[in-house]
Tab-separated table of C-alpha atoms in Angstrom:
chain	number	residue	atom	x	y	z
A	274	UNK	CA	-0.364	4.310	-28.851
A	275	UNK	CA	1.662	7.245	-27.680
A	276	UNK	CA	0.297	9.893	-25.563
A	277	UNK	CA	0.002	13.241	-27.238
A	278	UNK	CA	-0.632	15.355	-24.265
A	279	UNK	CA	2.341	17.728	-23.467
A	280	UNK	CA	4.361	17.425	-20.211
A	281	UNK	CA	2.953	19.814	-17.664
A	282	UNK	CA	4.685	23.069	-17.203
A	283	UNK	CA	4.864	23.526	-13.253
A	284	UNK	CA	6.704	25.371	-10.723
A	285	UNK	CA	8.951	23.127	-8.356
A	286	UNK	CA	6.925	21.754	-5.424
A	287	UNK	CA	8.006	19.494	-2.605
A	288	UNK	CA	6.062	16.908	-0.775
A	289	UNK	CA	6.882	15.255	2.841
A	290	UNK	CA	5.673	11.982	4.005
A	291	UNK	CA	2.446	11.435	5.649
A	292	UNK	CA	2.179	12.980	9.215
A	293	UNK	CA	2.305	9.579	10.994
A	294	UNK	CA	5.360	8.436	9.148
A	295	UNK	CA	7.072	11.713	9.757
A	296	UNK	CA	6.362	11.422	13.422
A	297	UNK	CA	7.525	8.009	13.773
A	298	UNK	CA	10.899	8.995	11.872
A	299	UNK	CA	11.144	11.974	14.394
A	300	UNK	CA	10.776	9.514	17.339
A	301	UNK	CA	13.614	7.209	15.861
A	302	UNK	CA	15.817	10.424	15.634
A	303	UNK	CA	15.041	11.434	19.307
A	304	UNK	CA	15.511	7.833	20.324
A	305	UNK	CA	18.952	7.791	18.716
A	306	UNK	CA	20.007	11.030	20.205
A	307	UNK	CA	18.867	9.356	23.721
A	308	UNK	CA	21.158	6.336	22.987
A	309	UNK	CA	24.217	8.769	22.354
A	310	UNK	CA	23.541	10.777	25.419
A	311	UNK	CA	23.078	7.513	27.629
A	312	UNK	CA	26.534	6.184	26.242
A	313	UNK	CA	28.169	9.566	27.003
A	314	UNK	CA	26.745	9.770	30.279
A	315	UNK	CA	27.698	6.053	31.288
A	316	UNK	CA	31.170	6.676	30.057
A	317	UNK	CA	31.600	10.037	31.927
A	318	UNK	CA	30.203	8.560	35.156
A	319	UNK	CA	32.514	5.648	34.842
A	320	UNK	CA	29.565	3.231	34.955
A	321	UNK	CA	30.605	1.604	31.629
A	322	UNK	CA	34.031	0.533	30.691
A	323	UNK	CA	34.610	1.768	27.209
A	324	UNK	CA	35.650	-0.851	24.728
A	325	UNK	CA	36.244	1.923	22.112
A	326	UNK	CA	36.773	5.681	22.073
A	327	UNK	CA	33.457	7.434	22.556
A	328	UNK	CA	33.581	9.084	19.211
A	329	UNK	CA	33.795	5.584	17.627
A	330	UNK	CA	31.048	4.388	19.840
A	331	UNK	CA	28.608	7.154	18.948
A	332	UNK	CA	29.559	7.319	15.174
A	333	UNK	CA	27.118	4.793	13.817
A	334	UNK	CA	24.179	6.507	15.702
A	335	UNK	CA	25.006	9.780	14.033
A	336	UNK	CA	25.011	8.043	10.565
A	337	UNK	CA	21.444	6.570	11.621
A	338	UNK	CA	20.404	10.213	12.688
A	339	UNK	CA	21.543	11.263	9.111
A	340	UNK	CA	19.723	8.591	7.352
A	341	UNK	CA	16.529	9.259	9.359
A	342	UNK	CA	16.617	12.900	8.571
A	343	UNK	CA	17.608	12.505	4.807
A	344	UNK	CA	15.197	9.623	4.081
A	345	UNK	CA	12.125	10.703	6.234
A	346	UNK	CA	12.132	14.000	7.670
A	347	UNK	CA	13.224	15.895	4.350
A	348	UNK	CA	10.977	16.311	1.315
A	349	UNK	CA	10.389	12.923	-0.142
A	350	UNK	CA	9.115	13.805	-3.720
A	351	UNK	CA	9.666	17.117	-5.769
A	352	UNK	CA	7.567	17.749	-8.906
A	353	UNK	CA	8.452	20.377	-11.559
A	354	UNK	CA	8.534	20.763	-15.396
A	355	UNK	CA	11.359	18.156	-15.708
A	356	UNK	CA	9.288	15.465	-14.068
A	357	UNK	CA	9.122	13.596	-10.716
A	358	UNK	CA	12.045	13.475	-8.386
A	359	UNK	CA	12.277	10.898	-5.831
A	360	UNK	CA	14.542	11.159	-2.833
A	361	UNK	CA	16.946	8.400	-2.263
A	362	UNK	CA	18.723	9.172	1.028
A	363	UNK	CA	20.555	12.579	0.172
A	364	UNK	CA	20.046	12.125	-3.733
A	365	UNK	CA	17.311	12.729	-5.998
A	366	UNK	CA	16.215	10.247	-8.695
A	367	UNK	CA	14.421	12.050	-11.789
A	368	UNK	CA	11.365	10.329	-13.627
A	369	UNK	CA	11.047	12.555	-16.642
A	370	UNK	CA	7.464	13.284	-17.982
A	371	UNK	CA	8.776	11.935	-21.303
A	372	UNK	CA	9.146	8.300	-19.563
A	373	UNK	CA	5.600	8.327	-18.749
A	374	UNK	CA	4.588	9.310	-22.272
A	375	UNK	CA	6.880	7.001	-23.947
A	376	UNK	CA	5.386	3.798	-22.080
A	377	UNK	CA	8.535	3.049	-19.758
A	378	UNK	CA	6.461	3.225	-16.543
A	379	UNK	CA	3.982	0.571	-15.642
A	380	UNK	CA	1.692	-0.090	-12.614
A	381	UNK	CA	3.476	-0.459	-9.134
A	382	UNK	CA	2.697	-2.285	-6.061
A	383	UNK	CA	0.397	0.105	-4.285
A	384	UNK	CA	-2.462	2.168	-5.618
A	385	UNK	CA	-0.469	5.333	-6.124
A	386	UNK	CA	2.504	3.325	-7.183
A	387	UNK	CA	4.531	3.055	-10.434
A	388	UNK	CA	7.408	0.982	-11.726
A	389	UNK	CA	10.144	2.063	-14.220
A	390	UNK	CA	10.919	-0.880	-16.706
A	391	UNK	CA	14.449	0.419	-17.496
A	392	UNK	CA	15.894	1.954	-14.260
A	393	UNK	CA	17.922	-0.293	-11.752
A	394	UNK	CA	16.253	-2.211	-9.260
A	395	UNK	CA	17.021	0.321	-6.393
A	396	UNK	CA	15.414	3.130	-8.140
A	397	UNK	CA	12.610	1.639	-10.236
A	398	UNK	CA	9.722	2.230	-7.848
A	399	UNK	CA	7.870	5.455	-7.225
A	400	UNK	CA	5.468	4.943	-4.484
A	401	UNK	CA	3.254	8.181	-3.890
A	402	UNK	CA	1.118	6.277	-1.261
A	403	UNK	CA	3.723	7.173	1.427
A	404	UNK	CA	2.631	11.006	0.931
A	405	UNK	CA	-0.480	12.463	2.291
A	406	UNK	CA	-3.587	11.297	0.488
A	407	UNK	CA	-4.217	14.757	-0.958
A	408	UNK	CA	-0.590	14.968	-2.218
A	409	UNK	CA	-0.637	11.569	-3.893
A	410	UNK	CA	-4.062	12.194	-5.684
A	411	UNK	CA	-2.638	15.531	-6.848
A	412	UNK	CA	0.512	13.945	-8.352
A	413	UNK	CA	-1.586	11.107	-9.693
A	414	UNK	CA	-3.824	13.412	-11.618
A	415	UNK	CA	-0.612	14.984	-13.109
A	416	UNK	CA	0.707	11.531	-14.169
A	417	UNK	CA	-2.565	10.433	-15.738
A	418	UNK	CA	-2.517	13.495	-18.053
A	419	UNK	CA	0.722	12.297	-19.732
A	420	UNK	CA	1.042	8.503	-18.938
A	421	UNK	CA	0.819	5.865	-21.755
A	422	UNK	CA	-0.435	2.691	-19.830
A	423	UNK	CA	0.925	-0.673	-20.966
A	424	UNK	CA	-1.208	-2.401	-23.528
A	425	UNK	CA	-3.244	-5.256	-22.046
A	426	UNK	CA	-1.983	-8.801	-22.411
A	427	UNK	CA	-3.511	-11.356	-24.637
A	428	UNK	CA	-6.004	-13.594	-22.990
A	429	UNK	CA	-5.434	-17.131	-23.825
A	430	UNK	CA	-8.278	-19.854	-24.053
A	431	UNK	CA	-7.111	-21.883	-20.962
A	432	UNK	CA	-5.464	-20.676	-17.779
A	433	UNK	CA	-3.734	-23.297	-15.375
A	434	UNK	CA	-2.871	-21.931	-11.890
A	435	UNK	CA	-1.019	-23.952	-9.360
A	436	UNK	CA	-1.610	-22.527	-5.927
A	437	UNK	CA	1.223	-22.270	-3.690
A	438	UNK	CA	-0.186	-24.104	-0.466
A	439	UNK	CA	0.201	-27.660	0.756
A	440	UNK	CA	-0.735	-30.325	-1.779
A	441	UNK	CA	-0.246	-27.832	-4.662
A	442	UNK	CA	-3.763	-27.672	-5.803
A	443	UNK	CA	-4.548	-26.845	-9.419
A	444	UNK	CA	-7.235	-24.261	-10.658
A	445	UNK	CA	-7.929	-24.745	-14.338
A	446	UNK	CA	-10.247	-22.075	-16.125
A	447	UNK	CA	-11.794	-22.363	-19.686
A	448	UNK	CA	-14.422	-20.694	-21.495
A	449	UNK	CA	-16.874	-23.239	-20.292
A	450	UNK	CA	-15.985	-23.130	-16.508
A	451	UNK	CA	-13.332	-23.676	-13.801
A	452	UNK	CA	-12.150	-27.111	-12.128
A	453	UNK	CA	-10.219	-27.208	-8.889
A	454	UNK	CA	-8.044	-30.364	-8.291
A	455	UNK	CA	-6.790	-31.225	-4.909
A	456	UNK	CA	-5.433	-34.500	-3.550
A	457	UNK	CA	-6.801	-36.364	-6.484
A	458	UNK	CA	-10.299	-34.909	-6.091
A	459	UNK	CA	-11.762	-32.585	-8.780
A	460	UNK	CA	-14.601	-30.156	-8.426
A	461	UNK	CA	-15.934	-28.523	-11.362
A	462	UNK	CA	-18.425	-25.564	-12.021
A	463	UNK	CA	-19.576	-23.853	-15.173
A	464	UNK	CA	-19.627	-20.166	-15.355
A	465	UNK	CA	-23.435	-20.263	-15.188
A	466	UNK	CA	-23.582	-22.142	-12.052
A	467	UNK	CA	-20.661	-20.592	-10.251
A	468	UNK	CA	-22.391	-18.593	-7.384
A	469	UNK	CA	-20.004	-15.501	-7.328
A	470	UNK	CA	-16.460	-14.117	-8.111
A	471	UNK	CA	-15.418	-11.311	-6.252
A	472	UNK	CA	-12.458	-9.050	-7.257
A	473	UNK	CA	-10.734	-6.599	-5.407
A	474	UNK	CA	-8.599	-3.846	-7.109
A	475	UNK	CA	-6.314	-1.357	-5.791
A	476	UNK	CA	-8.283	1.249	-7.951
A	477	UNK	CA	-11.088	0.936	-10.383
A	478	UNK	CA	-8.920	1.831	-13.395
A	479	UNK	CA	-6.332	-1.068	-12.874
A	480	UNK	CA	-6.522	-4.004	-14.916
A	481	UNK	CA	-4.850	-6.298	-12.254
A	482	UNK	CA	-6.448	-7.412	-8.848
A	483	UNK	CA	-5.130	-7.789	-5.237
A	484	UNK	CA	-7.590	-10.392	-4.220
A	485	UNK	CA	-9.877	-12.730	-6.311
A	486	UNK	CA	-12.347	-14.987	-4.550
A	487	UNK	CA	-14.102	-17.858	-6.230
A	488	UNK	CA	-17.302	-19.098	-4.397
A	489	UNK	CA	-17.813	-22.905	-5.120
A	490	UNK	CA	-20.415	-24.934	-3.693
A	491	UNK	CA	-18.325	-26.522	-0.998
A	492	UNK	CA	-15.354	-24.245	-0.670
A	493	UNK	CA	-13.866	-20.681	-1.337
A	494	UNK	CA	-10.881	-20.320	-3.409
A	495	UNK	CA	-8.779	-17.170	-2.807
A	496	UNK	CA	-6.062	-15.790	-5.159
A	497	UNK	CA	-4.193	-13.207	-3.266
A	498	UNK	CA	-1.106	-10.855	-3.951
A	499	UNK	CA	0.411	-10.043	-0.516
A	500	UNK	CA	3.085	-7.403	-0.524
A	501	UNK	CA	6.493	-8.351	0.995
A	502	UNK	CA	9.378	-5.896	1.279
A	503	UNK	CA	7.655	-3.646	-1.086
A	504	UNK	CA	7.162	-6.449	-3.654
A	505	UNK	CA	3.726	-7.781	-4.725
A	506	UNK	CA	3.894	-11.623	-4.802
A	507	UNK	CA	1.345	-14.006	-5.999
A	508	UNK	CA	0.077	-16.996	-3.962
A	509	UNK	CA	-0.078	-19.150	-7.279
A	510	UNK	CA	2.319	-19.879	-10.082
A	511	UNK	CA	0.970	-19.397	-13.703
A	512	UNK	CA	-0.660	-16.441	-15.294
A	513	UNK	CA	-0.275	-13.043	-14.038
A	514	UNK	CA	-2.895	-11.302	-12.030
A	515	UNK	CA	-3.778	-9.011	-14.831
A	516	UNK	CA	-4.497	-12.076	-17.174
A	517	UNK	CA	-6.488	-13.863	-14.834
A	518	UNK	CA	-8.500	-10.711	-14.128
A	519	UNK	CA	-9.162	-10.072	-17.790
A	520	UNK	CA	-10.200	-13.908	-18.214
A	521	UNK	CA	-12.625	-13.664	-15.438
A	522	UNK	CA	-14.161	-10.324	-16.411
A	523	UNK	CA	-14.649	-11.951	-19.883
A	524	UNK	CA	-16.369	-15.210	-18.688
A	525	UNK	CA	-17.861	-14.768	-15.221
A	526	UNK	CA	-21.647	-14.328	-15.091
A	527	UNK	CA	-21.891	-13.260	-11.504
A	528	UNK	CA	-19.146	-10.747	-10.726
A	529	UNK	CA	-18.512	-8.272	-7.974
A	530	UNK	CA	-15.774	-5.770	-9.093
A	531	UNK	CA	-14.655	-3.842	-6.077
A	532	UNK	CA	-11.922	-1.312	-5.814
A	533	UNK	CA	-9.954	-0.538	-2.529
A	534	UNK	CA	-9.183	3.055	-3.272
A	535	UNK	CA	-11.317	5.660	-4.674
A	536	UNK	CA	-14.978	6.383	-4.211
A	537	UNK	CA	-17.475	3.464	-4.091
A	538	UNK	CA	-19.497	3.154	-7.252
A	539	UNK	CA	-22.342	1.228	-5.619
A	540	UNK	CA	-23.953	0.604	-2.249
A	541	UNK	CA	-22.883	-3.020	-2.331
A	542	UNK	CA	-19.291	-1.726	-2.947
A	543	UNK	CA	-19.617	0.735	-0.132
A	544	UNK	CA	-20.854	-1.994	2.470
A	545	UNK	CA	-17.912	-4.304	1.268
A	546	UNK	CA	-15.397	-1.678	1.632
A	547	UNK	CA	-16.873	-0.571	5.154
A	548	UNK	CA	-16.625	-4.180	6.230
A	549	UNK	CA	-12.932	-4.756	4.961
A	550	UNK	CA	-11.404	-1.425	6.006
A	551	UNK	CA	-13.038	-0.707	9.310
A	552	UNK	CA	-12.943	-4.406	10.626
A	553	UNK	CA	-9.456	-4.939	9.980
A	554	UNK	CA	-8.476	-1.602	11.645
A	555	UNK	CA	-10.673	-2.054	14.498
A	556	UNK	CA	-9.111	-5.338	15.328
A	557	UNK	CA	-5.652	-3.944	15.260
A	558	UNK	CA	-6.595	-0.990	17.451
A	559	UNK	CA	-7.860	-3.584	19.909
A	560	UNK	CA	-4.430	-5.266	20.157
A	561	UNK	CA	-2.445	-1.852	20.113
A	562	UNK	CA	-4.729	-0.742	23.087
A	563	UNK	CA	-3.603	-3.760	25.181
A	564	UNK	CA	-0.014	-3.113	24.113
A	565	UNK	CA	-0.213	0.486	25.408
A	566	UNK	CA	-1.304	-0.733	28.796
A	567	UNK	CA	1.632	-3.052	28.920
A	568	UNK	CA	3.968	-0.347	27.734
A	569	UNK	CA	2.676	2.048	30.320
A	570	UNK	CA	3.668	-0.323	33.102
A	571	UNK	CA	7.026	-1.068	31.804
A	572	UNK	CA	7.564	2.713	31.424
A	573	UNK	CA	6.637	3.121	35.129
A	574	UNK	CA	8.824	0.514	36.251
A	575	UNK	CA	11.911	1.303	34.166
A	576	UNK	CA	13.324	4.067	36.707
A	577	UNK	CA	13.257	1.234	39.337
A	578	UNK	CA	15.532	-1.165	37.469
A	579	UNK	CA	17.700	1.078	35.224
A	580	UNK	CA	19.894	4.101	35.568
A	581	UNK	CA	18.055	7.350	34.738
A	582	UNK	CA	19.741	7.854	31.349
A	583	UNK	CA	18.609	4.386	30.288
A	584	UNK	CA	15.250	4.987	31.769
A	585	UNK	CA	14.842	8.053	29.809
A	586	UNK	CA	15.939	5.959	26.539
A	587	UNK	CA	13.567	3.135	27.297
A	588	UNK	CA	10.539	5.574	27.996
A	589	UNK	CA	11.196	7.083	24.509
A	590	UNK	CA	11.096	4.122	22.696
A	591	UNK	CA	8.274	2.448	24.457
A	592	UNK	CA	6.263	5.557	23.819
A	593	UNK	CA	6.496	4.983	20.121
A	594	UNK	CA	3.729	2.391	20.270
A	595	UNK	CA	1.262	4.858	21.996
A	596	UNK	CA	1.940	7.502	19.096
A	597	UNK	CA	1.283	4.747	16.729
A	598	UNK	CA	-2.031	3.935	18.402
A	599	UNK	CA	-3.011	7.556	18.219
A	600	UNK	CA	-2.456	7.677	14.731
A	601	UNK	CA	-4.161	4.611	13.810
A	602	UNK	CA	-7.163	5.946	15.797
A	603	UNK	CA	-7.178	9.091	13.876
A	604	UNK	CA	-6.864	7.172	10.786
A	605	UNK	CA	-9.939	5.121	11.803
A	606	UNK	CA	-12.004	8.394	12.198
A	607	UNK	CA	-10.766	9.631	8.818
A	608	UNK	CA	-11.849	6.442	7.060
A	609	UNK	CA	-15.263	6.348	8.815
A	610	UNK	CA	-15.929	10.056	7.759
A	611	UNK	CA	-14.852	9.329	4.362
A	612	UNK	CA	-17.060	6.379	3.950
A	613	UNK	CA	-19.896	8.448	5.327
A	614	UNK	CA	-19.095	11.010	2.640
A	615	UNK	CA	-19.242	8.464	-0.104
A	616	UNK	CA	-22.620	7.182	1.280
A	617	UNK	CA	-23.882	10.626	1.136
A	618	UNK	CA	-22.783	11.033	-2.395
A	619	UNK	CA	-24.378	7.730	-3.382
A	620	UNK	CA	-27.626	8.903	-1.744
A	621	UNK	CA	-27.493	11.985	-3.927
A	622	UNK	CA	-26.935	10.215	-6.998
A	623	UNK	CA	-29.758	7.979	-6.319
A	624	UNK	CA	-32.127	10.861	-5.599
A	625	UNK	CA	-31.036	12.583	-8.753
A	626	UNK	CA	-31.716	9.365	-10.814
A	627	UNK	CA	-34.928	8.890	-9.464
A	628	UNK	CA	-35.996	12.531	-9.949
A	629	UNK	CA	-35.092	12.027	-13.541
A	630	UNK	CA	-37.108	9.024	-13.857
A	631	UNK	CA	-40.003	10.748	-12.306
A	632	UNK	CA	-39.613	13.709	-14.669
A	633	UNK	CA	-39.391	11.483	-17.819
């Protein structure tokens, strides 16, 4: 079914990367400049025997600076009445609005991601999640106005999944229930007896899942889709995550359907998001804080063991994790504030619903 909504008529607007990504790229530029300055200073002082002319020595670093600037420090996405332009180094790749309407674009790896089905592999991904959250949401709303999502796949009567782990266990799903076979032992459970199935999606309106957890009586079976080099993989071979999700939604009796992105729809979903998002980030911050103490000691000792140009270069690069820690800590505060906002919204909705019930 084609989308009849006309493509939006917009003035051109450009969008940059998230602030923390932009700052990391700036550190890369400054560190590369420090490398060039160190090479020049050592050559000028005669402390380093040049194996090649200075121009040839520093040329690769100037190329690296150009790549940093083009890919990370200049605008990454531009939106106008033609469509969405994505920067690839110094060039712009156009995603016309007509391609979204004609069904040539499907779901991507991340929440605000899309994949073009006809473009070559180096330009078939549009990832808006690298932009500021407000910018990604804004462009996403424009896309949803004209986008025709792919039709849902057919749901077969039986699914057979082979897990990619030692022993190659097999998970079989039918309309009656599931069976898990591993090392010649089989555990079965009907959908009525299955304690719970938990689905984590990237967004509430996506048909696929990022993680799916089956709680059996004696074990937990987890189906995941980790991201590697920008590609979303499956921890099983067999049907796609979208087919598995549709099958479970159709047959499961006890189901928790959660979304990683967007506002929580229930208090249970809010608490699950709080546990997952804050727990993982807090653990990472503890590790990063310890790294910062080690890095501070290395920066303090570098002038004692290195010439001053090399010490400056080392300090610049060692200071990058400190900036990353500060960005992660700021992100933790933003997530906490956003979860508190969602909790307030849910309480207001519950209060409004209670008021309507009392009035009736």
